[in-house]
Coordinates of C-alpha atoms and ligand atoms in Angstrom, one line a residue:
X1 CA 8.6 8.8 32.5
X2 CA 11.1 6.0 33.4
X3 CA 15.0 6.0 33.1
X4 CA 14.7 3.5 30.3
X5 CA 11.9 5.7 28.9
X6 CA 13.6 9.2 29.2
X7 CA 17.4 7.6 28.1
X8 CA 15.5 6.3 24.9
X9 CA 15.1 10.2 23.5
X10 CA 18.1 11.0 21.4
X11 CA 20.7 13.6 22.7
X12 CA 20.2 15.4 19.7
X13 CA 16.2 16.2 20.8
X14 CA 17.2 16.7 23.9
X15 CA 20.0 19.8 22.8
X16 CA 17.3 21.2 20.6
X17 CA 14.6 21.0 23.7
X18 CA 17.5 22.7 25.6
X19 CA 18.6 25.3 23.1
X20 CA 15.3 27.2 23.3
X21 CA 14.6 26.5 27.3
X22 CA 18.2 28.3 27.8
X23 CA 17.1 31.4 25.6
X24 CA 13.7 31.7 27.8
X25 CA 11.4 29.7 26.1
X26 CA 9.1 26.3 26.9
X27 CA 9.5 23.5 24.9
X28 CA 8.3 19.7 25.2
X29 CA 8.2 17.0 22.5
X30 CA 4.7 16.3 21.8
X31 CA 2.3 14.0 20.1
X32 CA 2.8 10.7 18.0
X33 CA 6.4 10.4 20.0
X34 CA 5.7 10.8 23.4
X35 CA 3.1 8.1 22.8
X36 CA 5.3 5.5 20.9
X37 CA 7.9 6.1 23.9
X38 CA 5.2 5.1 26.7
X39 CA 4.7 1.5 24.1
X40 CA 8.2 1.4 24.1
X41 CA 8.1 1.7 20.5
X42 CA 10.6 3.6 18.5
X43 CA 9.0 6.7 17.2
X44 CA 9.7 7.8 13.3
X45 CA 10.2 11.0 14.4
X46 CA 10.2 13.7 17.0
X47 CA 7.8 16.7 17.0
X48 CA 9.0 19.7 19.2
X49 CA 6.5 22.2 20.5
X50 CA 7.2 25.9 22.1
X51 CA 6.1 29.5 23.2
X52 CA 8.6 30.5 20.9
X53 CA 7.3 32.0 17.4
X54 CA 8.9 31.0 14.1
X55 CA 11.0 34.1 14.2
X56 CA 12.5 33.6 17.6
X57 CA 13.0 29.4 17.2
X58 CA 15.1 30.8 14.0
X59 CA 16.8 33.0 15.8
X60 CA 17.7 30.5 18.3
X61 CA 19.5 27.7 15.7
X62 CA 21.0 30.1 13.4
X63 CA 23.9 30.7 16.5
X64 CA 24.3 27.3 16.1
X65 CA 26.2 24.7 13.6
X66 CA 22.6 23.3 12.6
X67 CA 20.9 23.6 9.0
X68 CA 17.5 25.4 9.7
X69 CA 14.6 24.9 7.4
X70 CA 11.4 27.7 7.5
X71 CA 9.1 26.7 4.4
X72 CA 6.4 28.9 6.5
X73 CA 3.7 25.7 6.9
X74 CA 1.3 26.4 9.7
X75 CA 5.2 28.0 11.3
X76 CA 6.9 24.6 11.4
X77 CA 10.7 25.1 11.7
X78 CA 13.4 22.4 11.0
X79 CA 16.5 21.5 12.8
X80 CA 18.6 18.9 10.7
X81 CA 21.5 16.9 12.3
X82 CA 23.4 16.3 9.4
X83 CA 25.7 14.1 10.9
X84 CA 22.7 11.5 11.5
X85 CA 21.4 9.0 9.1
X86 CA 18.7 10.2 6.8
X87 CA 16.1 7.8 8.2
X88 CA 17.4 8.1 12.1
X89 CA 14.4 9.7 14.2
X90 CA 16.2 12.5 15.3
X91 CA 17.5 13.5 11.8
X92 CA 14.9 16.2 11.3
X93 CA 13.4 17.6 14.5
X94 CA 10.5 19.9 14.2
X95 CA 9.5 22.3 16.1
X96 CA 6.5 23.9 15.9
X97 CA 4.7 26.9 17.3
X98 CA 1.7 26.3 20.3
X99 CA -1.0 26.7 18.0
X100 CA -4.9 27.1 18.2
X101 CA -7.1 26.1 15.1
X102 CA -10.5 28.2 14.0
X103 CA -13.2 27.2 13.0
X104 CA -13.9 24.0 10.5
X105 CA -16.3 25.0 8.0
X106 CA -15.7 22.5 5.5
X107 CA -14.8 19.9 7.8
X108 CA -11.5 19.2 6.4
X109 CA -8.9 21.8 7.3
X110 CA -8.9 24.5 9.5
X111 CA -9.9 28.5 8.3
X112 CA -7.5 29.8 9.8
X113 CA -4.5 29.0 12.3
X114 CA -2.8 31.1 14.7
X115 CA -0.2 30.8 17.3
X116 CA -0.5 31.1 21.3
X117 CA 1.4 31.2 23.9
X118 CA -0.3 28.6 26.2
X119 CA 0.6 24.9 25.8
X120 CA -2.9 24.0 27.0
X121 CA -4.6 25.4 23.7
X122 CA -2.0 23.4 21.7
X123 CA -3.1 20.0 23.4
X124 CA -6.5 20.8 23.4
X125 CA -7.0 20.7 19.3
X126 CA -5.5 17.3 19.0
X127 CA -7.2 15.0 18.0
X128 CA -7.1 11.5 20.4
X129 CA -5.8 11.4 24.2
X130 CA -2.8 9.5 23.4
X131 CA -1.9 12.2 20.8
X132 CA -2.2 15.3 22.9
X133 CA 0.9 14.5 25.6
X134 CA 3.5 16.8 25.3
X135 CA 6.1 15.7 27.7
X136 CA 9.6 18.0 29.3
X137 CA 12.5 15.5 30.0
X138 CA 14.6 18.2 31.3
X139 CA 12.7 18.8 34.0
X140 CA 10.4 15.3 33.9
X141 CA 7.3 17.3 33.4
X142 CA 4.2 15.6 31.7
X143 CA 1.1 17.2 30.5
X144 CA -1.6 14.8 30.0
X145 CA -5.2 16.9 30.9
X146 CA -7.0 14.1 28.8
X147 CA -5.6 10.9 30.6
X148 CA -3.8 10.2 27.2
X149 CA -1.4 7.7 29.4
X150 CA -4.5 5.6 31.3
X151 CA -6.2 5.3 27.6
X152 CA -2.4 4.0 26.5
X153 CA -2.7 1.6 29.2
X154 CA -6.1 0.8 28.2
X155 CA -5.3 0.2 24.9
X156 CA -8.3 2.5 23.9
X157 CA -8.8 5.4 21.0
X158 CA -10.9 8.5 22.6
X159 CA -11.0 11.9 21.2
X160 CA -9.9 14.8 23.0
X161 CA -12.9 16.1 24.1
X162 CA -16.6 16.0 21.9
X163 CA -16.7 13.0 19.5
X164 CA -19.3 14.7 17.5
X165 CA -17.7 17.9 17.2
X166 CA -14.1 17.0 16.6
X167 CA -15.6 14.7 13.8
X168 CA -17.4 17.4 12.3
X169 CA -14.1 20.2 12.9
X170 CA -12.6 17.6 10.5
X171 CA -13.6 14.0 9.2
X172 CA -10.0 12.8 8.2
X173 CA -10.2 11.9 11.8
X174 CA -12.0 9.2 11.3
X175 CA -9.7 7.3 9.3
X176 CA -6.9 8.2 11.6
X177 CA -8.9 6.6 14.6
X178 CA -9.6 3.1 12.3
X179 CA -5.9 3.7 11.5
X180 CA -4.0 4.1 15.1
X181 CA -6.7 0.9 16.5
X182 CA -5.1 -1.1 13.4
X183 CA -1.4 -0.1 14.0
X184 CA -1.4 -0.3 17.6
X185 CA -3.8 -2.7 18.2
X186 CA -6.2 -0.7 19.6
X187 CA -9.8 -0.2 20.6
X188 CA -12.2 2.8 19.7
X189 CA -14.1 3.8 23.1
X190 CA -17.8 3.6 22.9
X191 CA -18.7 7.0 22.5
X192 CA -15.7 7.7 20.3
X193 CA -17.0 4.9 18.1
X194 CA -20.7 5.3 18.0
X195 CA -19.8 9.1 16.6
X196 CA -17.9 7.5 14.1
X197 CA -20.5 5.7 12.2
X198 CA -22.8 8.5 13.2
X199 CA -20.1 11.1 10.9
X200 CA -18.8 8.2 8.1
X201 CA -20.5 10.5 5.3
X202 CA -18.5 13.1 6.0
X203 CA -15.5 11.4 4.8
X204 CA -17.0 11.9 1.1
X205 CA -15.6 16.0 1.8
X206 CA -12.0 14.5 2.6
X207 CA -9.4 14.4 -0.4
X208 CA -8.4 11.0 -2.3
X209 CA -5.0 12.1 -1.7
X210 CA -5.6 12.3 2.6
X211 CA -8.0 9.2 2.6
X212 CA -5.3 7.3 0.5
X213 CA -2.5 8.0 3.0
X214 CA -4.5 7.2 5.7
X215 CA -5.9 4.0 4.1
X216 CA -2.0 3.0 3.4
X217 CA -0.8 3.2 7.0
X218 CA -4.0 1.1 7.9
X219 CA -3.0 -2.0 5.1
X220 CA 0.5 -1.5 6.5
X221 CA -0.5 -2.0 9.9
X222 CA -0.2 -5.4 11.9
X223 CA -3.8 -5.2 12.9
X224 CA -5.4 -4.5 9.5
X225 CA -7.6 -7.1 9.1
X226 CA -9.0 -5.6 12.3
X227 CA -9.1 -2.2 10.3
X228 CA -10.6 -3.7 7.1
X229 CA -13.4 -4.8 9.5
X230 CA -14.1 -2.0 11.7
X231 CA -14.4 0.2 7.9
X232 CA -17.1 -2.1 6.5
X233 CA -18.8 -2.6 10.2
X234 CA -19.1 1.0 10.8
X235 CA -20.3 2.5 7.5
X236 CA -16.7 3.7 6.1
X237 CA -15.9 1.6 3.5
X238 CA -17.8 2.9 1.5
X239 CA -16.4 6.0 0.9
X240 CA -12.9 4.6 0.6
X241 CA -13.2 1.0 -1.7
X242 CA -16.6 0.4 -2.1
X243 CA -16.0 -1.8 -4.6
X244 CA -15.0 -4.5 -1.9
X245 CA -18.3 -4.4 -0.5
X246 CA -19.5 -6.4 -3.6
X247 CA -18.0 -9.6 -2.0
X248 CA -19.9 -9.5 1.6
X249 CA -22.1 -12.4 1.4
X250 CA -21.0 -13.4 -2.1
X251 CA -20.7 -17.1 -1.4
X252 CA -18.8 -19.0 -3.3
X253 CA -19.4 -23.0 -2.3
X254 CA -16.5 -25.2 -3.5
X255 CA -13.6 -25.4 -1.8
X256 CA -14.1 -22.0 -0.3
X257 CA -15.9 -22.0 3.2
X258 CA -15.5 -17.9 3.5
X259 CA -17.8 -15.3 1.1
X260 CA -15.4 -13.3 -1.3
X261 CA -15.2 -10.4 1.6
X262 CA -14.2 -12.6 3.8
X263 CA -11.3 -14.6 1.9
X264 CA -10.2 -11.3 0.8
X265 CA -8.8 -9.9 4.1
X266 CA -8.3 -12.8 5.7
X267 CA -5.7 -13.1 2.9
X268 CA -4.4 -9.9 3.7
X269 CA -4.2 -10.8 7.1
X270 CA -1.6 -13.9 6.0
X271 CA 0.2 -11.1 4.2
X272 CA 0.8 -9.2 7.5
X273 CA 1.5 -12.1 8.9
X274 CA 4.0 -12.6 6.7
X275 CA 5.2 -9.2 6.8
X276 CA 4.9 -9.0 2.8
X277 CA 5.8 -5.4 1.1
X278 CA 3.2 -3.2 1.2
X279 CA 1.9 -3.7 -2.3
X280 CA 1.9 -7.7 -2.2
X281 CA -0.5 -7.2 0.7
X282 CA -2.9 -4.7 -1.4
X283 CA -3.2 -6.7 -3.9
X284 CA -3.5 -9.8 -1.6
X285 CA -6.7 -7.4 -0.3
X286 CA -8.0 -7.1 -4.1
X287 CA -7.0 -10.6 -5.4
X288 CA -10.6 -11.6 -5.7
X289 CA -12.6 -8.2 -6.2
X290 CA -13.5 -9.0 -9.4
X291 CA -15.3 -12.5 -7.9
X292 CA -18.8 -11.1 -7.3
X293 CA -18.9 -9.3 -11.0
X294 CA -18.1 -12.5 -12.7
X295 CA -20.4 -15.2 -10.9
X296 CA -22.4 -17.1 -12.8
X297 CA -24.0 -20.6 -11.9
X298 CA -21.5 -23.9 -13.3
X299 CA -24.5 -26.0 -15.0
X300 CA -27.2 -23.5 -15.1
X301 CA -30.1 -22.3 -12.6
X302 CA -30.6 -24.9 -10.4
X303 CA -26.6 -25.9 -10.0
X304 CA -25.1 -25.1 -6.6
X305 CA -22.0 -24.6 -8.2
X306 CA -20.7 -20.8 -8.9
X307 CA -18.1 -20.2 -11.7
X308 CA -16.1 -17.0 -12.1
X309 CA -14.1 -16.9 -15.5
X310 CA -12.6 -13.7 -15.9
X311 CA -12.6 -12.6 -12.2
X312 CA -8.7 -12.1 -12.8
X313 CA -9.0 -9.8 -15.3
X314 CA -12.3 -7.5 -14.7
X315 CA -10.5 -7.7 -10.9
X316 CA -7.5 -6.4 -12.7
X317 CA -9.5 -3.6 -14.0
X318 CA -11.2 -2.6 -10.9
X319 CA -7.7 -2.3 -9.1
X320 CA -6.5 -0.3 -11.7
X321 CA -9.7 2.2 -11.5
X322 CA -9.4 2.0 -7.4
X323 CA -6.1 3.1 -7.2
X324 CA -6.2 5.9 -9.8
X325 CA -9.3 7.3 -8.0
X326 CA -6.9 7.4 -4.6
X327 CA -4.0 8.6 -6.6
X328 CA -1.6 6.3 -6.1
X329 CA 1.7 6.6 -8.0
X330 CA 2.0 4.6 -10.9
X331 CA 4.5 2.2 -9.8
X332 CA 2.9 0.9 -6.7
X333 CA -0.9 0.6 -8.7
X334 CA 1.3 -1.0 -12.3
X335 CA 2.4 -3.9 -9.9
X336 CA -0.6 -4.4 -7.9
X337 CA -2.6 -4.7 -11.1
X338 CA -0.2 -7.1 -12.4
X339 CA -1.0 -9.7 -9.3
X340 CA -3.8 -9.1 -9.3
X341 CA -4.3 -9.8 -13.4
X342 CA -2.3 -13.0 -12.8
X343 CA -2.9 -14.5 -9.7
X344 CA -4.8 -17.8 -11.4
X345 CA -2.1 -19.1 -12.7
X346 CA -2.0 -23.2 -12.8
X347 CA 0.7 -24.5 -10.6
X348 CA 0.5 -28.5 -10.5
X349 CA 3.8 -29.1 -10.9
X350 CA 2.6 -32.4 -12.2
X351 CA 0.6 -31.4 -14.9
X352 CA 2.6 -28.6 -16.1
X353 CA 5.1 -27.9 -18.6
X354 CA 8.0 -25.7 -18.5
X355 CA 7.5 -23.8 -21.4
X356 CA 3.7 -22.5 -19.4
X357 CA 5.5 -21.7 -16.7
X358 CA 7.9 -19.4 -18.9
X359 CA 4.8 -18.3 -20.4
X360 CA 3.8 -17.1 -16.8
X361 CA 6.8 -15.2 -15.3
X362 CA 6.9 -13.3 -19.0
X363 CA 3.4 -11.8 -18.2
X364 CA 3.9 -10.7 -14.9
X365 CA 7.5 -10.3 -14.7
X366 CA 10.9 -11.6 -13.5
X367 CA 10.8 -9.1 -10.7
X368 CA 7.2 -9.9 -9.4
X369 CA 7.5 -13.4 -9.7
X370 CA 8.2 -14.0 -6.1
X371 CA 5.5 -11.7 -5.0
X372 CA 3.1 -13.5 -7.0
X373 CA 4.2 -16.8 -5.6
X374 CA 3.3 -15.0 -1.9
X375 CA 0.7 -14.2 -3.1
X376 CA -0.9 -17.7 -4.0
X377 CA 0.4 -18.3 -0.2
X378 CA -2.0 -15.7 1.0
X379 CA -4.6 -16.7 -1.4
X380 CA -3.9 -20.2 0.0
X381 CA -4.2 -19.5 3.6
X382 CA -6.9 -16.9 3.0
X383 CA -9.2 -20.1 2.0
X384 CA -9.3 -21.5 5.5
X385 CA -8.9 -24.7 3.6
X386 CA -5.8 -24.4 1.5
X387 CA -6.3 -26.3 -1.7
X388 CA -2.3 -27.2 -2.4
X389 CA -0.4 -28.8 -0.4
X390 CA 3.5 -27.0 0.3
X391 CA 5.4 -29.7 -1.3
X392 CA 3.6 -29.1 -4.2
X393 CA 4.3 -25.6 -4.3
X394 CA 8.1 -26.1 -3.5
X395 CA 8.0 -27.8 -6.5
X396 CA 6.6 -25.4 -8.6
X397 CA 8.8 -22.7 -7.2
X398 CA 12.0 -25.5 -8.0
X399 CA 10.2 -25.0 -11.7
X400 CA 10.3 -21.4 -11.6
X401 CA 14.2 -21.5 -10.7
X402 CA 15.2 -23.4 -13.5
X403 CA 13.1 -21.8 -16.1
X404 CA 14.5 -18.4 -14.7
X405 CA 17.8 -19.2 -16.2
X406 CA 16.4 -19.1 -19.8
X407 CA 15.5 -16.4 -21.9
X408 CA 11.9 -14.6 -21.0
X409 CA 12.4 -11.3 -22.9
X410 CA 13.4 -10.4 -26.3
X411 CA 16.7 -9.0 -24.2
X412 CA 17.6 -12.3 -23.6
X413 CA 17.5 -13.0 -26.9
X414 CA 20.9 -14.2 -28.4
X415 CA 20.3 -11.8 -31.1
X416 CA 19.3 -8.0 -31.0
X417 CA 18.6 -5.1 -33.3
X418 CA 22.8 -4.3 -33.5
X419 CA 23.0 -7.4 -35.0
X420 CA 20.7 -7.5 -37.2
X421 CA 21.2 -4.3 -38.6
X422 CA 25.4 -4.0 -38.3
X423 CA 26.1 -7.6 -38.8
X424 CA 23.2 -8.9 -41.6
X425 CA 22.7 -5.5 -42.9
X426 CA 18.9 -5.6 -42.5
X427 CA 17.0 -2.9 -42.6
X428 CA 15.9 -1.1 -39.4
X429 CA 12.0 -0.9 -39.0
X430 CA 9.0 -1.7 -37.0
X431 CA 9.7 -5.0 -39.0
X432 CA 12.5 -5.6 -36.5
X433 CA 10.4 -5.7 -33.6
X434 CA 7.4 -8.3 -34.8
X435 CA 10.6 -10.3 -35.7
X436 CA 12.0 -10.3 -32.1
X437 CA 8.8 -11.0 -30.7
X438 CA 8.0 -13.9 -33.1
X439 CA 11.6 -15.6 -32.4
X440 CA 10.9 -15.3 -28.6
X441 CA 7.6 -17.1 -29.0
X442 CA 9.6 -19.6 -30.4
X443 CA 12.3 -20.1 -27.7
X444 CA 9.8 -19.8 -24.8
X445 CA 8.7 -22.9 -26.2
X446 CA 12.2 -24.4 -27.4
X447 CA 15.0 -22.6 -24.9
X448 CA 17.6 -24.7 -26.1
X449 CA 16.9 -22.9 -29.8
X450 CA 18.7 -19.9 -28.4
X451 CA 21.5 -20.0 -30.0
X452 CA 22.9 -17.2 -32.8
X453 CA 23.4 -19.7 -35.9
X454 CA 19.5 -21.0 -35.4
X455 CA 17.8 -17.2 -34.5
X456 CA 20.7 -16.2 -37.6
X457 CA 18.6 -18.0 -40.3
X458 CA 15.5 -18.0 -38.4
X459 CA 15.7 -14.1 -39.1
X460 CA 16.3 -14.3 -42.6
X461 CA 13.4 -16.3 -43.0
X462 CA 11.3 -14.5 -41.2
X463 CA 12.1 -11.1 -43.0
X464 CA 11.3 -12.7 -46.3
X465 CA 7.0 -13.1 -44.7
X466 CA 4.7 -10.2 -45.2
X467 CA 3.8 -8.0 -42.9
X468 CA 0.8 -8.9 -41.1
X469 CA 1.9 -12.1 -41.3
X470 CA 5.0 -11.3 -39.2
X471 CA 2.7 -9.3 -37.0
X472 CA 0.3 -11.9 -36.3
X473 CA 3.3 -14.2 -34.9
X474 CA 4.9 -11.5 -33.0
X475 CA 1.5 -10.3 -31.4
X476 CA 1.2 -13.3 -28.8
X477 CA 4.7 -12.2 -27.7
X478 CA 3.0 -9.0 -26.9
X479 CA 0.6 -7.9 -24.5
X480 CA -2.7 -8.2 -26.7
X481 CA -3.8 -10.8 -25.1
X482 CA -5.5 -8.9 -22.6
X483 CA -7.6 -7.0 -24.5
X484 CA -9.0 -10.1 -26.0
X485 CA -9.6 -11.2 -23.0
X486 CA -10.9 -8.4 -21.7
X487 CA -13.4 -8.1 -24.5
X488 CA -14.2 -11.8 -24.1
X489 CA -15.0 -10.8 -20.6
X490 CA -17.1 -8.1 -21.8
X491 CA -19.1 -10.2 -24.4
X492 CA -20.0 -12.4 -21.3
X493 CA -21.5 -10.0 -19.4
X494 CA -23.5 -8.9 -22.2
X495 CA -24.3 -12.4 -22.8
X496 CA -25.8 -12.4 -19.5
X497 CA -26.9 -8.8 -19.6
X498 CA -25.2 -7.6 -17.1
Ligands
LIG1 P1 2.6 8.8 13.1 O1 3.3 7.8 13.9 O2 1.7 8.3 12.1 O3 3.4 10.0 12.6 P2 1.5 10.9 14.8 O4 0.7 10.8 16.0 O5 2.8 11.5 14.9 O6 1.6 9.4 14.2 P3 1.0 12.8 12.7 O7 0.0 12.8 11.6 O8 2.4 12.9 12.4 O9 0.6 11.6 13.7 O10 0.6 14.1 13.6 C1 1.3 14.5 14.7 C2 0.3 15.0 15.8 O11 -0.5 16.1 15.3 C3 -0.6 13.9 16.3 O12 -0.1 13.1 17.3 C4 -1.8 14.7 16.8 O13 -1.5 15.2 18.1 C5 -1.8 15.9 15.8 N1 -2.7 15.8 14.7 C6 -2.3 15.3 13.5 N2 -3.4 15.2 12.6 C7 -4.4 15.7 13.3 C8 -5.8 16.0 13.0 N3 -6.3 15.7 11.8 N4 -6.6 16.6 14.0 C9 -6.0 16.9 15.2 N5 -4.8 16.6 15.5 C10 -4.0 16.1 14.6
LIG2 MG1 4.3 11.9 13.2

């Protein structure tokens, strides 16, 4: 390594390397950061790696002023540096044991591990070249028996040793190869590749929870158009959203010169681009999924024309299935539904009123409306011909700013339960709510009717009406208009028996 390279380690890797090489034992850093070092990127953290056992690496830190952390996986031991920020590289360092791995007999995680003594058994059940570098900065030493730094400079994805085998030892490694290519901008060598397709079925063995990890870091990454690609080219997909398959081919005429595949990712790539959150870009990826589901010719058989009413909403639905399948936490998969359920909104800013526009930030919320306004950008850009033009847009988002400022939520209301109940001495009751909802209606419409006198005798009147009355004027204030819709949807398809 370089000066520049070697001075880039933090001091605090460099003690702990030091620690165990003054009480008689090897130790290097290895892996993921001594290839981000040689790209000169900043690695997210640093893995040590020794001929000391867990025993003797504790040993070793608790002399010194360091917290030490043994939770006995596969003999991992941490070092935390307290005094560094939580998310610094060098905050938790950990060093693990040399290790071998047995045999692979379900092709996901090893039978059995055990330690060794020889740093050239540890490298050698690594998974790609670049990974299996463990390098010594005290004494410059580099171990590289794969050419892990010529396949850096190559810009090239090879396993260590037998594609075919160290497929079969454990499939996950699939997706990590697809993965690394799409973070680092990477190609898979030939051999490396062709074993790939040959071994996609085996990904069907690998847990949602590992394949949705995995699949993250590849939507993350600022090659993952390139990723989407290589999964559907070499048979992956599949196994991981099949569901997006549906759109290769599925023309779509109009304005659109791409198939629904197609527009999809190249969406998603405007959303890297753009370096969007991580969950604008999924759903930038499943915007459209619902598209080949929903097609149906405009004006009958021989039109050229496609229509797909509903697409928002069966798309909606797919998302939400997708991502419970992958086990994704609720948060992430609740907001990537929501863009996905209301990307088609109608943005002329010349043909629109305010009170829609309201209507619009209420259903997908204050907090995502900016997301969802990137994410017509993507959708925009993904067409290759975008249909609105910017100015148009900045005046839609100069819409959205003003409307912000008035009320979109029953909380906004300038009336709440307290009131009602403390100050009018109504009774509380479910009553209360289908009131709320109905006087929001009302001032989504009407903001400047937001004032206590008018939502005052508004109330009164409103208690007086019976029940299902009250409900029935609440309920568009609620969210039941997606189930209509989505059994309108449903209705369709049976329509058209599908
Ligand atoms: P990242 O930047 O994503 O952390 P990384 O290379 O550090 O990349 P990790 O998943 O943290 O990846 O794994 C650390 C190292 O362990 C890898 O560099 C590789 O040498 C080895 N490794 C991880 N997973 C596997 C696997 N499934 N098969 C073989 N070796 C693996
Ligand atoms: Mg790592």
């Amino acid at each position: 390594m370089n000066e520049v390279q070697k001075n880039s380690i933090p001091k605090e890797v460099i003690w702990t390397l030091n620690e165990l090489q003054n009480a008689g034992y090897e130790s290097y850093i290895v892996g993921g950061c001594v290839r981000d070092i040689y790209l000169a990127r900043v690695p997210h953290d640093y893995d040590v790696t020794t001929n000391a056992t867990p025993e003797q690496i504790i040993s070793v830190f608790e002399k010194t002023d360091r917290r030490v952390v043994y939770e006995n996986n596969f003999g991992t031991v941490g070092i935390i540096n307290k005094d560094l920020e939580k998310n610094h590289p060098g905050y938790e360092i950990e060093i693990t044991p040399y290790r071998t791995e047995g045999n692979y007999s379900d092709s996901r995680r090893p039978d059995d591990v055990s330690f060794s003594t020889d740093i050239h058994e540890d490298l050698m059940r690594r998974d790609f070249t670049i990974n299996a570098m463990a390098y010594d900065p005290i004494h410059n030493s580099l171990i590289d028996n794969y050419q892990g730094k010529e396949d850096l400079g190559n810009s090239v994805i090879r396993t260590v040793g037998n594609p075919d085998e160290r497929f079969s030892e454990d499939a996950l490694r699939i997706m990590r190869a697809i993965r690394f290519a799409s973070q680092l901008g990477f190609i898979c060598e030939t051999e490396t590749m062709t074993s790939i397709k040959k071994h996609a079925a085996s990904l069907a063995n690998i847990s949602a929870e590992r394949i949705r990890d995995e699949f993250i870091k590849l939507v993350d990454a600022p090659y993952a158009k390139d990723g989407m690609v290589h999964l559907h080219k070499l048979g992956l997909l599949e196994y991981i959203v099949p569901e997006l398959l549906e759109g290769v081919d599925c023309e779509q005429g109009g304005i659109h010169s791409f198939d629904v595949w197609t527009h999809n990712i190249k969406s998603l790539e405007h959303g890297t681009y753009k370096e969007y959150p991580f969950y604008v870009k999924l759903a930038a990826l499943f915007h459209d999924i619902g598209k080949p589901r929903t097609r149906r010719k405009a004006n009958g058989r021989g039109s050229k024309e496609w229509t797909f009413y509903g697409h928002e909403v069966v798309g909606a639905k797919m998302t939400k299935e997708i991502m419970r399948r992958l086990k994704f936490p609720n948060e992430t998969m609740d907001k990537v539904v929501k863009l996905v359920r209301y990307h088609m909104f109608f943005s002329d800013p010349d043909a629109i009123t305010l009170s829609a526009v309201r209507r619009m930030i209420k259903n997908v919320g204050k907090e995502l409306i900016w997301d969802l306004m990137d994410l017509r950008t993507c959708d925009r850009i993904g067409t290759g011909r975008p249909k609105e033009k910017p100015y148009r847009l900045r005046k839609y988002h100069a819409m959205i700013e003003e409307v912000m400022r008035d009320p979109i939520s029953v909380g906004m209301l300038k009336i709440n339960g307290d009131i009602m109940i403390g100050e009018m001495g109504l009774k509380p009751g479910p009553k209360m709510g289908w009131v709320l909802h109905a006087l929001l209606e009302e001032v989504l419409d009407d903001p400047t009717l937001n004032t206590r006198e008018y939502l005052e005798g508004r109330t009164r009147e409103l208690f007086e009406l019976e029940d299902h009355e009250l409900k029935k004027l609440g309920e568009a204030g609620k969210d039941k208009k997606d189930e209509e819709e989505f059994r309108a949807v449903k209705k369709l398809h049976r329509k058209h028996k599908v």
